[in-house]
CSV table of C-alpha atoms in Angstrom, one decimal:
chain,number,residue,atom,x,y,z
A,1,MET,CA,27.1,16.5,76.9
A,2,LYS,CA,24.6,13.7,75.7
A,3,LYS,CA,22.4,15.0,78.4
A,4,PHE,CA,22.4,18.2,77.5
A,5,LEU,CA,21.6,17.6,74.0
A,6,VAL,CA,18.9,15.5,75.0
A,7,SER,CA,17.4,18.1,77.3
A,8,LEU,CA,17.8,20.5,74.8
A,9,ALA,CA,15.9,18.3,72.2
A,10,VAL,CA,13.4,17.7,74.6
A,11,ALA,CA,12.9,21.6,75.5
A,12,ALA,CA,12.7,22.2,71.8
A,13,LEU,CA,9.9,19.6,71.2
A,14,ALA,CA,8.1,20.8,74.2
A,15,LEU,CA,8.3,24.5,72.8
A,16,PRO,CA,5.6,24.4,70.3
A,17,THR,CA,3.4,22.7,72.9
A,18,PHE,CA,3.3,25.7,75.1
A,19,ALA,CA,3.0,28.1,72.4
A,20,GLN,CA,-0.2,26.4,71.3
A,21,SER,CA,-1.7,26.7,74.6
A,22,ALA,CA,-1.8,30.6,74.1
A,23,PRO,CA,-4.2,32.1,71.4
A,24,ALA,CA,-2.6,32.7,68.3
A,25,ARG,CA,-5.0,34.6,66.6
A,26,VAL,CA,-4.8,38.1,65.0
A,27,ALA,CA,-7.5,40.6,64.1
A,28,VAL,CA,-7.6,44.1,62.9
A,29,ILE,CA,-9.7,47.0,63.7
A,30,ASP,CA,-10.5,50.2,61.8
A,31,VAL,CA,-10.8,52.8,64.7
A,32,ASN,CA,-11.9,55.4,62.5
A,33,LYS,CA,-14.8,53.5,61.2
A,34,VAL,CA,-15.9,52.7,64.8
A,35,LEU,CA,-15.6,56.3,65.6
A,36,MET,CA,-17.8,57.5,62.5
A,37,SER,CA,-20.3,54.5,62.7
A,38,SER,CA,-21.1,54.2,66.2
A,39,THR,CA,-23.9,56.0,67.7
A,40,SER,CA,-21.5,57.6,70.3
A,41,GLY,CA,-19.0,58.6,67.5
A,42,LYS,CA,-21.7,60.1,65.6
A,43,ALA,CA,-23.1,62.0,68.4
A,44,SER,CA,-19.4,63.1,69.3
A,45,TYR,CA,-18.9,64.2,65.6
A,46,GLU,CA,-22.0,66.3,65.5
A,47,LYS,CA,-21.0,68.1,68.8
A,48,LEU,CA,-17.6,69.1,67.4
A,49,LYS,CA,-19.2,69.9,64.0
A,50,LYS,CA,-21.7,72.3,65.7
A,51,LEU,CA,-18.7,74.0,67.6
A,52,GLN,CA,-16.7,74.5,64.7
A,53,GLU,CA,-19.7,75.7,62.7
A,54,GLU,CA,-20.3,78.3,65.4
A,55,ARG,CA,-16.6,79.3,65.2
A,56,ILE,CA,-16.7,79.5,61.4
A,57,ALA,CA,-19.9,81.9,61.7
A,58,ARG,CA,-18.3,84.0,64.1
A,59,ALA,CA,-15.2,84.2,62.1
A,60,LYS,CA,-17.4,85.2,58.8
A,61,LYS,CA,-19.1,88.0,60.8
A,62,MET,CA,-15.8,89.4,61.9
A,63,ASP,CA,-14.6,89.2,58.2
A,64,GLU,CA,-17.7,91.1,57.1
A,65,GLU,CA,-17.2,93.8,59.5
A,66,ALA,CA,-13.4,94.4,58.8
A,67,ALA,CA,-14.7,94.4,54.8
A,68,ALA,CA,-16.9,96.8,55.6
A,69,LEU,CA,-15.0,98.9,57.2
A,70,ASP,CA,-12.2,98.6,54.4
A,71,LYS,CA,-14.8,99.4,52.1
A,72,GLU,CA,-15.9,102.6,54.2
A,73,ILE,CA,-12.2,103.6,53.8
A,74,ASN,CA,-11.7,103.4,50.3
A,75,GLU,CA,-15.0,104.9,49.6
A,76,LYS,CA,-14.5,107.9,52.1
A,77,LYS,CA,-10.7,108.4,51.9
A,78,LEU,CA,-10.7,111.6,49.8
A,79,THR,CA,-13.3,113.2,51.8
A,80,LEU,CA,-12.1,112.1,55.4
A,81,SER,CA,-9.6,114.3,57.5
A,82,GLU,CA,-6.4,112.6,58.0
A,83,GLU,CA,-7.2,112.3,61.6
A,84,LYS,CA,-10.6,110.2,61.1
A,85,LEU,CA,-8.8,108.2,58.0
A,86,ALA,CA,-6.1,107.3,60.7
A,87,ASP,CA,-8.6,106.3,63.1
A,88,LEU,CA,-10.6,104.1,60.8
A,89,THR,CA,-7.3,102.7,59.4
A,90,LYS,CA,-6.2,101.5,63.1
A,91,GLN,CA,-9.9,100.1,63.6
A,92,LEU,CA,-9.5,98.0,60.6
A,93,SER,CA,-5.9,97.1,61.6
A,94,ASP,CA,-7.2,96.1,65.1
A,95,LYS,CA,-10.1,94.0,63.5
A,96,LYS,CA,-7.7,92.2,61.3
A,97,ILE,CA,-5.4,91.4,64.4
A,98,ALA,CA,-8.5,90.2,66.4
A,99,MET,CA,-9.7,87.9,63.7
A,100,GLN,CA,-6.2,86.3,63.7
A,101,ARG,CA,-6.4,86.0,67.5
A,102,PHE,CA,-9.8,84.3,67.2
A,103,ALA,CA,-8.9,82.0,64.5
A,104,GLN,CA,-5.9,80.8,66.5
A,105,ASP,CA,-8.0,80.5,69.6
A,106,ALA,CA,-10.9,78.8,67.7
A,107,ASP,CA,-8.5,76.3,66.2
A,108,ARG,CA,-7.1,75.5,69.6
A,109,GLU,CA,-10.5,75.2,71.1
A,110,VAL,CA,-11.8,72.8,68.6
A,111,GLY,CA,-8.8,70.9,68.7
A,112,GLU,CA,-9.1,70.4,72.8
A,113,ALA,CA,-12.6,69.7,72.4
A,114,ARG,CA,-11.8,66.9,69.5
A,115,ASP,CA,-9.0,65.7,71.7
A,116,LYS,CA,-11.4,65.3,74.8
A,117,GLU,CA,-14.0,63.7,72.8
A,118,LEU,CA,-11.8,61.0,71.4
A,119,GLN,CA,-10.2,60.5,74.6
A,120,ALA,CA,-13.8,59.7,76.3
A,121,LEU,CA,-14.8,57.5,73.3
A,122,GLU,CA,-11.6,55.6,73.6
A,123,ALA,CA,-12.3,55.0,77.5
A,124,LYS,CA,-15.6,53.7,76.4
A,125,ILE,CA,-14.7,51.6,73.4
A,126,LYS,CA,-11.6,50.0,74.8
A,127,PRO,CA,-13.3,47.6,77.3
A,128,VAL,CA,-15.4,46.6,74.4
A,129,ILE,CA,-12.3,45.9,72.4
A,130,ASP,CA,-10.9,43.9,75.0
A,131,ALA,CA,-14.1,41.8,75.5
A,132,VAL,CA,-14.3,41.0,71.9
A,133,GLY,CA,-10.8,40.0,71.9
A,134,LYS,CA,-11.3,37.8,74.7
A,135,GLU,CA,-14.4,36.1,73.5
A,136,MET,CA,-13.0,35.6,70.1
A,137,GLY,CA,-9.4,34.2,71.6
A,138,LEU,CA,-7.4,36.8,70.0
A,139,ALA,CA,-3.9,37.2,70.9
A,140,VAL,CA,-3.6,40.5,68.8
A,141,ILE,CA,-5.5,43.4,67.7
A,142,PHE,CA,-4.0,45.9,65.4
A,143,ASN,CA,-5.4,49.2,64.7
A,144,LYS,CA,-5.7,48.7,60.7
A,145,PHE,CA,-4.3,51.9,59.5
A,146,GLU,CA,-2.1,53.1,62.3
A,147,SER,CA,-0.1,50.3,63.0
A,148,GLY,CA,1.9,50.1,59.7
A,149,LEU,CA,-0.2,47.3,58.3
A,150,VAL,CA,0.0,47.4,54.4
A,151,TYR,CA,-2.7,44.5,54.1
A,152,ALA,CA,-5.3,42.7,56.3
A,153,SER,CA,-7.9,40.4,55.2
A,154,ASP,CA,-11.4,41.3,55.8
A,155,ALA,CA,-11.6,37.9,57.6
A,156,ILE,CA,-9.7,39.2,60.5
A,157,ASP,CA,-11.6,42.6,60.7
A,158,ILE,CA,-13.4,42.7,63.8
A,159,THR,CA,-14.8,46.6,63.3
A,160,ASP,CA,-18.2,45.8,62.6
A,161,THR,CA,-18.5,43.3,65.6
A,162,VAL,CA,-17.0,46.3,67.9
A,163,VAL,CA,-19.3,48.8,66.2
A,164,LYS,CA,-22.4,46.5,66.9
A,165,ARG,CA,-21.4,45.7,70.7
A,166,PHE,CA,-20.4,49.3,71.3
A,167,ASN,CA,-23.8,50.4,70.0
A,168,GLU,CA,-25.8,48.0,72.1
A,169,MET,CA,-23.5,49.1,75.2
A,170,SER,CA,-24.3,52.6,74.5
A,171,ALA,CA,-28.0,52.3,74.1
A,172,ALA,CA,-28.3,50.3,77.4
A,173,PRO,CA,-27.7,53.1,79.8
A,174,ALA,CA,-29.8,55.5,77.5
A,175,ALA,CA,-32.7,53.1,77.6
A,176,ALA,CA,-32.6,52.6,81.4
A,177,ALA,CA,-32.3,56.7,81.6
A,178,ALA,CA,-35.4,56.7,79.6
A,179,LYS,CA,-37.4,54.4,81.8
A,180,LYS,CA,-36.8,56.5,84.9
């Protein structure tokens, strides 16, 4: 029994030695800031913004067409035959249905494009985060606002370092391509 207690005490004393050999530093990163501050993130944002603006312009045009048809119906409903009025009313109904379908399709398309852009950026950013983590001897890097974290000191925030390194990494292939 005495040997067991001595072994247990030795193991307990040795445990902190093993724990110290692994890095114990923690850091946080604001992934949204990386996406909005980095060159690649800004380019992706502009691409998505352009796509969304195109969809909004198309929806606005469809809305204007429907409003013009509605105005025509209201102005001429007393002078038009019932058949022509029914035809215009059906056209208006069809336009409204087309607008709803377009809005749903546009939402889905913009969402899919956003997800695709985010996945591509994540694939590019992940190696940078890993490299910074290894260089700084970090054991853990938390996503600052999506990890359930309530408070994190700015001293452990590596966001700016990752943005800088990511921009440098993104600029290198662009510079090489420009030289060709």
